[in-house]
Amino acid sequence: MVTQVQPIPYGVGRFSAALVLVILLLLAVIAGGVYALYTQLTEGLVVTGLRDIGTMGGSAWGLYIAFDVYFVGVSFAGITTAALVRILNLHHLRAVSRMAELLTIISLILAAFSVLPDLGQPLRGIIYLFKYARPQSPFFGTFTMVIAGYLFASLVYFFLDGRRDAALCARRAGRLQWFYRLWASGYRGTAEERERHDRASFWLSLAILPVLVIAHSTLGFVFGLQVGRPGWFSALQAPAFVILAGVSGVGLLIVIAAIVRRVLGAHDRLTPEVFRWLGNMLMVLVAAYLYFMVVDWLTATYAAPSHEARISRAIYFGRYAGVYWTSVAALVAAFVLQFRQFMRQRYELSRIVLAGVLANVAAVGKRMLIVVPSQTHGALLPYPPGTYSPTWVEYGIILGLFGLGTLMYVAFSKIFPIIELPEEGVEG
Amino acid sequence: MRAFLTRLTVLAGAVFAATSFALGLRLPIPGVPQLTAAPTGLPGEIPYLPVFFILGIMLMFLSAVVYALVPGGRNASPPVRPRSR
């Protein structure tokens, strides 16, 4: 193997003063999150806004679970995009493929971390889940399919997809050469290897897609199968979860791709065509989700049972109306922004990014509305309506998780090309 | 002798990949009938069932890595001499 001296492209191994500042800021945010978690672990869940349903007039699931669902949702777009690029040969999107895969892996790690603070005894929760989880429970499916199937499959795909670039990076002298060699694991880019790699990736992509849908559906079933909880028990929960997952994931992928394009100056790889594709994907998914919302609205307001009607009133006109209508407005605005561009066939990057941001604002709001109102306003026993307001501890932990995720993303982009390296022979 | 060893390596790789996939497929099976165990009355609790389930799924996906990494056919032959640059 010939060793080269040129640096690896896309900013790998290069740290500017601004980047160091960003890393320090992220570390400070993470430290704040750790302190919040420490406060919760030492003083108990009483420092959060979480309370028992009914007797304590509160909500047992709150910000942590809402963001768990959000993070799992975000992960959807990553591996879906990567798999679709492989299966449908979407060459336009190849440049965002690795970004998308990394987004999936980091989001799933954050999702696991955001569930843990919700448990009074996180360690006991993990051990008991391995030992006693029952397949009848949707939690079993979420735990096994999301963590085992989804995260592991994503890691496998990520590893295989990165071997070619690792082999290219290993040809450059540097401190991380051992790491690149390990990742490349003997890859030399022979015709036989490429054929084998393509075949493995294709079948892996095909296997991942159903796992993906099942994983997101089981997360929907966690809510949708709870017959005693008005507002949750619905056949629409699972498919709506899948669609909203796509909305938030594609939206965030657009934002990340735009940041990477600007910071790394990768205008030649992250072309307007890439954003046009992602923007159109977002538009279709938002339209599908808006349809789900209209169906939900019609069903809930037409002739819903009294308990369902009480939750609907709280969401549409009561305590949660602000969050609901903000989410609706954000979704409609995201759709209109994209649809206008689609009709004119003139796309502006800033507008596509704005649509991505709006889609994520709506997704966070909708996650909160899925989790909380059914607990505060959905009791079948004659309890008065409850309330839930997150405390600084919950905000601190969630912010800390965002800081951790961003730091992981930045750190990875400094040790490995975040965009697939251009085609060239690696043989030799 | 070299050709024989190459063929043996290829065969071992294929067998290893197929075995890991088959084992991965087998491990989650005890859990599958239990997905609807509540109405059918099957025993509801098998200790560490999630572990078997997870290991099975992992092994199935891992077989893709095995398949991609093990040398096969022309790939098992001696490496191409580096081109001088």
Coordinates of C-alpha atoms in Angstrom, one line a residue:
Chain A
M1 CA 0.0 0.0 0.0
V2 CA 1.4 3.4 -1.0
T3 CA 1.4 6.0 1.7
Q4 CA 0.3 9.5 0.7
V5 CA 1.0 12.8 2.4
Q6 CA -2.0 14.8 1.3
P7 CA -4.4 15.6 4.1
I8 CA -7.8 13.8 4.2
P9 CA -10.4 16.1 2.7
Y10 CA -13.5 17.6 4.4
G11 CA -11.7 19.0 7.4
V12 CA -10.7 15.7 8.9
G13 CA -8.0 16.3 11.6
R14 CA -8.1 20.1 11.3
F15 CA -9.3 22.2 14.3
S16 CA -9.9 25.9 14.0
A17 CA -10.2 28.3 16.9
A18 CA -14.0 28.6 16.2
L19 CA -14.3 24.8 16.4
V20 CA -12.5 24.6 19.7
L21 CA -14.8 27.3 21.1
V22 CA -17.8 25.3 19.9
I23 CA -16.5 22.1 21.5
L24 CA -15.9 24.0 24.8
L25 CA -19.4 25.3 24.7
L26 CA -20.8 21.9 24.0
L27 CA -18.8 20.5 26.9
A28 CA -20.3 23.2 29.2
V29 CA -23.8 22.2 28.1
I30 CA -23.0 18.5 28.7
A31 CA -21.6 19.4 32.2
G32 CA -24.9 21.2 32.9
G33 CA -26.8 18.1 31.9
V34 CA -24.7 15.9 34.1
Y35 CA -25.2 18.2 37.0
A36 CA -29.0 18.1 36.4
L37 CA -28.9 14.3 36.3
Y38 CA -26.8 14.2 39.5
T39 CA -29.4 16.4 41.2
Q40 CA -32.2 14.1 40.0
L41 CA -30.4 10.9 41.1
T42 CA -29.5 12.2 44.5
E43 CA -32.8 14.0 45.3
G44 CA -35.2 11.8 43.4
L45 CA -37.8 12.4 40.7
V46 CA -39.4 15.0 43.0
V47 CA -37.1 17.6 41.5
T48 CA -38.8 17.0 38.1
G49 CA -42.3 18.0 37.0
L50 CA -43.3 14.3 36.8
R51 CA -46.0 13.1 39.2
D52 CA -48.4 10.2 39.4
I53 CA -51.4 10.2 37.1
G54 CA -54.7 10.8 38.9
T55 CA -53.8 10.7 42.6
M56 CA -51.1 13.4 42.2
G57 CA -52.7 15.1 39.3
G58 CA -49.7 14.8 37.1
S59 CA -48.0 13.0 34.3
A60 CA -45.6 10.1 34.8
W61 CA -44.1 10.5 31.4
G62 CA -43.0 13.9 30.2
L63 CA -40.1 15.6 28.5
Y64 CA -37.8 12.6 28.7
I65 CA -40.3 10.3 26.9
A66 CA -41.3 13.0 24.4
F67 CA -37.7 13.4 23.4
D68 CA -37.1 9.6 23.4
V69 CA -39.8 9.4 20.8
Y70 CA -38.3 12.4 19.0
F71 CA -34.8 11.0 18.9
V72 CA -36.0 7.6 17.7
G73 CA -38.0 9.5 15.1
V74 CA -35.0 11.5 13.9
S75 CA -33.0 8.3 13.5
F76 CA -35.6 7.0 11.0
A77 CA -34.6 9.3 8.2
G78 CA -31.0 8.6 8.4
I79 CA -30.9 4.9 7.7
T80 CA -33.9 5.1 5.5
T81 CA -32.2 7.6 3.2
A82 CA -29.0 5.5 3.2
A83 CA -31.0 2.4 2.4
L84 CA -33.0 4.1 -0.3
V85 CA -29.8 5.5 -1.9
R86 CA -28.5 1.9 -2.1
I87 CA -31.8 0.2 -3.2
L88 CA -33.1 2.8 -5.7
N89 CA -29.7 3.9 -6.8
L90 CA -30.4 7.6 -5.8
H91 CA -27.0 8.9 -6.8
H92 CA -28.0 12.5 -6.0
L93 CA -28.2 11.6 -2.4
R94 CA -25.0 9.7 -2.0
A95 CA -23.3 12.8 -0.6
V96 CA -25.6 12.8 2.4
S97 CA -25.6 9.1 2.9
R98 CA -22.9 9.0 5.6
M99 CA -24.3 12.0 7.4
A100 CA -27.7 10.3 7.5
E101 CA -26.2 7.0 8.8
L102 CA -24.3 8.9 11.6
L103 CA -27.5 10.8 12.4
T104 CA -29.3 7.5 12.9
I105 CA -26.6 6.0 15.2
I106 CA -26.3 9.1 17.4
S107 CA -30.0 9.7 17.6
L108 CA -30.6 6.1 18.8
I109 CA -27.9 6.5 21.5
L110 CA -29.5 9.7 22.6
A111 CA -32.9 8.0 22.6
A112 CA -31.6 5.3 24.9
F113 CA -30.1 8.0 27.2
S114 CA -33.3 10.0 27.3
V115 CA -35.3 7.0 28.6
L116 CA -32.8 6.3 31.5
P117 CA -33.5 9.5 33.5
D118 CA -37.2 8.6 33.4
L119 CA -36.5 5.5 35.5
G120 CA -36.2 6.0 39.2
Q121 CA -33.5 3.2 39.2
P122 CA -31.9 3.3 35.7
L123 CA -29.5 0.4 36.4
R124 CA -32.2 -1.9 37.7
G125 CA -34.4 -1.0 34.8
I126 CA -31.8 -2.1 32.3
I127 CA -31.1 -5.4 34.1
Y128 CA -34.7 -6.3 34.5
L129 CA -35.5 -5.5 30.9
F130 CA -32.9 -8.1 29.8
K131 CA -34.2 -10.6 32.2
Y132 CA -38.0 -10.3 32.4
A133 CA -39.3 -8.3 29.4
R134 CA -42.3 -10.2 27.9
P135 CA -42.8 -10.4 24.1
Q136 CA -46.4 -9.5 24.5
S137 CA -45.4 -6.0 25.6
P138 CA -44.7 -3.4 23.0
F139 CA -41.8 -2.3 25.2
F140 CA -40.2 -5.6 24.4
G141 CA -40.5 -4.8 20.7
T142 CA -39.2 -1.3 21.2
F143 CA -36.3 -2.5 23.2
T144 CA -35.3 -5.5 21.0
M145 CA -36.1 -4.0 17.6
V146 CA -34.9 -0.5 18.2
I147 CA -31.8 -1.3 20.2
A148 CA -30.8 -4.6 18.8
G149 CA -32.2 -4.6 15.4
Y150 CA -32.2 -1.0 14.4
L151 CA -29.1 0.3 16.1
F152 CA -27.0 -2.8 15.4
A153 CA -28.1 -3.0 11.8
S154 CA -27.2 0.7 11.4
L155 CA -23.8 0.1 12.9
V156 CA -23.2 -2.8 10.5
Y157 CA -24.3 -0.8 7.5
F158 CA -22.2 2.2 8.7
F159 CA -19.1 -0.1 9.1
L160 CA -19.5 -1.7 5.7
D161 CA -20.3 1.5 3.9
G162 CA -17.2 3.2 5.4
R163 CA -14.6 0.6 4.5
R164 CA -13.8 2.0 1.1
D165 CA -13.1 5.5 2.5
A166 CA -11.2 4.0 5.5
A167 CA -9.0 2.2 3.0
L168 CA -8.4 5.6 1.2
C169 CA -7.7 7.3 4.5
A170 CA -5.3 4.6 5.6
R171 CA -3.1 5.5 2.6
R172 CA -2.4 8.8 4.3
A173 CA 0.3 8.9 7.0
G174 CA -1.0 10.0 10.4
R175 CA -1.8 9.2 14.0
L176 CA -5.1 7.6 13.1
Q177 CA -3.7 5.3 10.3
W178 CA -4.2 2.3 12.6
F179 CA -7.8 3.2 13.0
Y180 CA -8.4 3.5 9.3
R181 CA -6.6 0.2 8.6
L182 CA -8.8 -1.5 11.3
W183 CA -12.0 -0.1 9.7
A184 CA -10.9 -0.9 6.2
S185 CA -10.1 -4.5 7.4
G186 CA -8.2 -5.5 4.4
Y187 CA -10.4 -3.7 1.8
R188 CA -8.4 -3.0 -1.4
G189 CA -11.1 -2.1 -3.8
T190 CA -10.7 -5.1 -6.1
A191 CA -13.6 -5.8 -8.5
E192 CA -14.5 -8.9 -6.4
E193 CA -14.5 -6.9 -3.2
R194 CA -16.7 -4.2 -4.7
E195 CA -19.1 -6.7 -6.0
R196 CA -19.3 -8.5 -2.6
H197 CA -19.7 -5.2 -0.8
D198 CA -22.5 -4.0 -3.1
R199 CA -24.3 -7.3 -2.7
A200 CA -24.0 -7.3 1.1
S201 CA -25.1 -3.6 1.3
F202 CA -28.1 -4.2 -1.0
W203 CA -29.4 -7.1 1.0
L204 CA -28.7 -5.3 4.2
S205 CA -30.6 -2.3 3.0
L206 CA -33.5 -4.5 2.1
A207 CA -33.4 -6.2 5.5
I208 CA -33.2 -2.9 7.4
L209 CA -36.3 -1.2 5.9
P210 CA -38.9 -3.6 7.4
V211 CA -37.0 -3.7 10.7
L212 CA -37.2 0.1 10.6
V213 CA -40.9 0.2 10.1
I214 CA -41.5 -2.5 12.7
A215 CA -39.3 -0.7 15.2
H216 CA -41.2 2.6 14.8
S217 CA -44.5 0.9 14.8
T218 CA -43.8 -0.9 18.1
L219 CA -42.9 2.5 19.6
G220 CA -46.3 3.7 18.4
F221 CA -47.9 0.6 19.9
V222 CA -46.4 1.5 23.3
F223 CA -49.1 4.2 23.2
G224 CA -51.6 2.8 20.7
L225 CA -52.2 -0.5 22.5
Q226 CA -53.1 1.1 25.9
V227 CA -56.8 0.4 25.9
G228 CA -57.3 2.2 29.3
R229 CA -55.8 5.4 28.2
P230 CA -58.1 7.6 26.1
G231 CA -56.2 9.6 23.5
W232 CA -53.6 6.8 23.0
F233 CA -55.6 3.8 22.0
S234 CA -55.7 4.1 18.3
A235 CA -54.8 2.1 15.2
L236 CA -53.4 5.4 13.7
Q237 CA -50.6 5.7 16.3
A238 CA -48.2 3.3 14.6
P239 CA -48.4 4.6 11.1
A240 CA -48.5 8.2 12.3
F241 CA -45.3 7.5 14.3
V242 CA -43.6 6.3 11.2
I243 CA -44.6 9.3 9.1
L244 CA -43.7 11.9 11.8
A245 CA -40.4 10.1 12.3
G246 CA -39.7 10.7 8.6
V247 CA -40.8 14.4 8.9
S248 CA -38.4 15.1 11.8
G249 CA -35.6 13.0 10.5
V250 CA -35.5 14.4 6.9
G251 CA -36.0 17.9 8.4
L252 CA -32.9 17.5 10.6
L253 CA -30.9 15.9 7.9
I254 CA -31.5 19.0 5.7
V255 CA -30.3 21.3 8.5
I256 CA -27.2 19.2 9.2
A257 CA -26.4 18.9 5.5
A258 CA -26.7 22.7 5.1
I259 CA -24.4 23.3 8.1
V260 CA -21.8 20.8 6.7
R261 CA -22.0 22.4 3.3
R262 CA -21.3 25.9 4.7
V263 CA -18.6 24.9 7.3
L264 CA -16.7 22.5 5.0
G265 CA -17.4 24.5 1.8
A266 CA -18.5 21.2 0.2
H267 CA -20.6 23.0 -2.5
D268 CA -19.5 20.6 -5.2
R269 CA -20.8 17.5 -3.3
L270 CA -23.8 19.0 -1.5
T271 CA -25.3 20.5 -4.6
P272 CA -28.7 22.2 -4.8
E273 CA -29.9 19.0 -6.4
V274 CA -29.3 17.2 -3.0
F275 CA -31.4 19.7 -1.2
R276 CA -34.1 19.7 -3.8
W277 CA -34.5 15.9 -3.4
L278 CA -34.5 16.1 0.4
G279 CA -36.9 19.1 0.3
N280 CA -39.4 17.2 -1.9
M281 CA -39.2 14.2 0.4
L282 CA -40.0 16.4 3.3
M283 CA -42.9 18.0 1.5
V284 CA -44.5 14.6 0.8
L285 CA -44.0 13.4 4.3
V286 CA -45.4 16.6 5.8
A287 CA -48.5 16.3 3.5
A288 CA -49.0 12.7 4.7
Y289 CA -48.8 13.7 8.3
L290 CA -51.2 16.7 7.8
Y291 CA -53.6 14.2 6.4
F292 CA -53.2 12.1 9.6
M293 CA -53.9 15.2 11.7
V294 CA -57.0 16.0 9.8
V295 CA -58.3 12.4 10.2
D296 CA -57.5 12.6 13.9
W297 CA -59.3 15.9 14.2
L298 CA -62.4 14.7 12.4
T299 CA -62.6 11.5 14.4
A300 CA -62.1 13.2 17.7
T301 CA -64.6 16.0 17.2
Y302 CA -67.3 14.1 15.3
A303 CA -68.7 11.7 18.0
A304 CA -65.9 10.8 20.4
P305 CA -66.6 9.2 23.7
S306 CA -66.6 11.6 26.6
H307 CA -63.1 10.9 27.8
E308 CA -61.7 11.2 24.3
A309 CA -63.6 14.4 23.9
R310 CA -62.1 15.8 27.1
I311 CA -58.6 15.3 25.8
S312 CA -59.5 16.7 22.4
R313 CA -60.9 19.9 24.0
A314 CA -57.7 20.3 26.1
I315 CA -55.5 19.9 23.0
Y316 CA -57.5 21.9 20.5
F317 CA -58.9 24.7 22.7
G318 CA -57.6 24.2 26.2
R319 CA -54.4 24.0 28.1
Y320 CA -52.4 22.5 25.2
A321 CA -53.9 24.6 22.4
G322 CA -50.8 26.8 22.2
V323 CA -48.5 23.8 21.6
Y324 CA -51.0 22.2 19.2
W325 CA -51.6 25.2 17.0
T326 CA -47.9 26.2 16.9
S327 CA -47.2 22.7 15.7
V328 CA -50.0 22.9 13.1
A329 CA -48.8 26.3 11.9
A330 CA -45.2 25.1 11.7
L331 CA -46.2 22.0 9.6
V332 CA -48.4 24.0 7.3
A333 CA -45.7 26.6 6.8
A334 CA -43.1 23.9 6.1
F335 CA -45.4 22.4 3.5
V336 CA -46.3 25.7 1.9
L337 CA -42.7 26.7 1.7
Q338 CA -41.8 23.5 -0.1
F339 CA -44.9 23.3 -2.3
R340 CA -44.3 26.8 -3.7
Q341 CA -40.8 26.0 -4.6
F342 CA -41.9 22.7 -6.1
M343 CA -44.6 24.4 -8.2
R344 CA -42.2 27.1 -9.5
Q345 CA -39.3 24.6 -9.8
R346 CA -37.1 27.2 -8.3
Y347 CA -35.5 26.1 -5.0
E348 CA -33.7 28.2 -2.4
L349 CA -31.5 26.6 0.1
S350 CA -32.5 29.0 2.9
R351 CA -36.2 28.1 2.4
I352 CA -35.6 24.4 2.4
V353 CA -33.6 24.7 5.6
L354 CA -36.3 26.8 7.2
A355 CA -38.9 24.1 6.3
G356 CA -36.6 21.5 7.9
V357 CA -36.4 23.6 11.1
L358 CA -40.2 24.2 11.2
A359 CA -40.8 20.5 10.7
N360 CA -38.7 19.7 13.8
V361 CA -40.4 22.4 15.9
A362 CA -43.7 20.8 14.9
A363 CA -42.3 17.3 15.6
V364 CA -41.2 18.2 19.2
G365 CA -44.6 19.8 19.9
K366 CA -46.5 16.8 18.6
R367 CA -44.4 14.4 20.6
M368 CA -45.3 16.4 23.8
L369 CA -48.9 16.3 22.8
I370 CA -48.8 12.6 22.2
V371 CA -47.2 11.9 25.6
V372 CA -48.7 14.3 28.1
P373 CA -52.4 15.2 27.6
S374 CA -53.6 11.6 27.8
Q375 CA -52.1 11.4 31.2
T376 CA -53.2 14.7 32.6
H377 CA -56.7 14.7 31.0
G378 CA -57.3 11.0 30.2
A379 CA -58.1 9.3 33.5
L380 CA -61.1 7.0 33.3
L381 CA -61.6 7.4 37.1
P382 CA -63.2 10.7 38.2
Y383 CA -60.0 12.6 38.9
P384 CA -59.8 16.3 38.1
P385 CA -57.5 17.3 35.1
G386 CA -53.9 17.3 36.0
T387 CA -50.9 19.4 35.0
Y388 CA -47.4 19.0 33.9
S389 CA -44.6 21.5 33.6
P390 CA -41.0 20.4 33.1
T391 CA -38.5 21.8 35.6
W392 CA -34.9 23.0 35.0
V393 CA -33.6 19.5 35.7
E394 CA -35.5 18.0 32.8
Y395 CA -34.6 20.9 30.4
G396 CA -31.0 20.6 31.6
I397 CA -30.8 16.9 30.9
I398 CA -32.4 17.2 27.5
L399 CA -30.1 20.1 26.6
G400 CA -27.1 18.1 27.8
L401 CA -28.2 15.2 25.5
F402 CA -28.4 17.6 22.5
G403 CA -24.9 18.8 23.5
L404 CA -23.6 15.3 23.7
G405 CA -25.1 14.4 20.3
T406 CA -23.7 17.4 18.6
L407 CA -20.3 16.8 20.2
M408 CA -20.3 13.2 18.9
Y409 CA -21.2 14.4 15.4
V410 CA -18.5 17.0 15.4
A411 CA -15.9 14.6 16.9
F412 CA -16.7 12.0 14.3
S413 CA -16.4 14.5 11.4
K414 CA -12.9 15.3 12.6
I415 CA -11.7 11.8 12.5
F416 CA -13.5 10.5 9.4
P417 CA -14.8 12.1 6.2
I418 CA -18.4 13.0 6.9
I419 CA -19.0 13.0 3.1
E420 CA -18.1 10.0 1.0
L421 CA -14.8 10.6 -0.7
P422 CA -14.9 11.0 -4.5
E423 CA -14.5 7.9 -6.7
E424 CA -10.9 6.9 -7.3
G425 CA -9.2 3.6 -7.4
V426 CA -8.0 2.3 -4.0
E427 CA -6.2 -0.6 -5.3
G428 CA -2.6 -0.6 -4.7
Chain B
M1 CA -1.7 -26.7 -2.2
R2 CA -2.2 -22.9 -2.3
A3 CA -5.3 -23.3 -4.5
F4 CA -6.7 -25.9 -2.1
L5 CA -6.1 -23.6 0.9
T6 CA -7.8 -20.8 -1.0
R7 CA -10.8 -22.9 -1.7
L8 CA -10.9 -24.1 1.9
T9 CA -10.8 -20.5 3.2
V10 CA -13.7 -19.5 0.8
L11 CA -15.7 -22.5 1.9
A12 CA -15.1 -21.8 5.6
G13 CA -16.1 -18.2 5.1
A14 CA -19.3 -19.1 3.4
V15 CA -20.1 -21.7 6.0
F16 CA -19.4 -19.3 8.8
A17 CA -21.6 -16.6 7.2
A18 CA -24.5 -19.1 6.6
T19 CA -24.1 -20.5 10.1
S20 CA -24.2 -17.1 11.8
F21 CA -27.3 -16.2 9.8
A22 CA -29.1 -19.5 10.6
L23 CA -28.2 -19.3 14.3
G24 CA -29.4 -15.7 14.3
L25 CA -32.7 -16.7 12.7
R26 CA -33.1 -19.6 15.2
L27 CA -32.5 -17.6 18.4
P28 CA -35.5 -15.3 18.3
I29 CA -38.0 -18.0 17.4
P30 CA -39.0 -19.0 20.9
G31 CA -40.2 -15.4 21.4
V32 CA -42.2 -15.2 18.2
P33 CA -45.2 -17.3 19.3
Q34 CA -45.3 -15.4 22.5
L35 CA -46.0 -12.1 20.6
T36 CA -49.6 -13.1 20.9
A37 CA -49.2 -15.3 24.0
A38 CA -51.9 -13.5 26.1
P39 CA -54.9 -14.8 24.1
T40 CA -53.3 -18.2 23.2
G41 CA -52.4 -19.1 26.8
L42 CA -48.8 -20.1 26.1
P43 CA -46.4 -19.8 29.0
G44 CA -45.7 -16.1 29.3
E45 CA -42.2 -16.0 30.8
I46 CA -38.9 -17.4 29.5
P47 CA -36.0 -15.9 31.5
Y48 CA -33.6 -13.9 29.4
L49 CA -35.8 -14.2 26.4
P50 CA -34.9 -10.6 25.3
V51 CA -31.3 -11.5 25.4
F52 CA -31.8 -14.4 22.9
F53 CA -34.0 -12.2 20.8
I54 CA -31.4 -9.5 20.6
L55 CA -28.5 -11.9 20.1
G56 CA -30.4 -13.5 17.2
I57 CA -31.1 -10.3 15.4
M58 CA -27.5 -9.1 15.9
L59 CA -26.1 -12.4 14.6
M60 CA -28.3 -12.2 11.5
F61 CA -27.0 -8.7 10.7
L62 CA -23.5 -9.7 11.6
S63 CA -23.6 -12.4 8.9
A64 CA -23.5 -9.5 6.4
V65 CA -20.1 -8.4 7.9
V66 CA -18.8 -12.0 7.8
Y67 CA -19.9 -12.3 4.2
A68 CA -18.2 -9.0 3.3
L69 CA -15.0 -9.6 5.2
V70 CA -14.2 -13.2 4.4
P71 CA -12.1 -13.6 1.3
G72 CA -13.9 -15.2 -1.6
G73 CA -13.0 -16.2 -5.1
R74 CA -10.5 -13.9 -6.8
N75 CA -10.3 -11.9 -3.6
A76 CA -8.7 -14.8 -1.9
S77 CA -5.9 -14.9 -4.4
P78 CA -2.6 -13.1 -3.6
P79 CA -2.9 -9.3 -3.5
V80 CA -2.3 -7.3 -6.6
R81 CA 1.2 -5.8 -6.7
P82 CA 1.1 -2.1 -5.8
R83 CA 1.4 0.2 -8.7
S84 CA 4.4 2.5 -8.6
R85 CA 3.3 6.1 -8.4

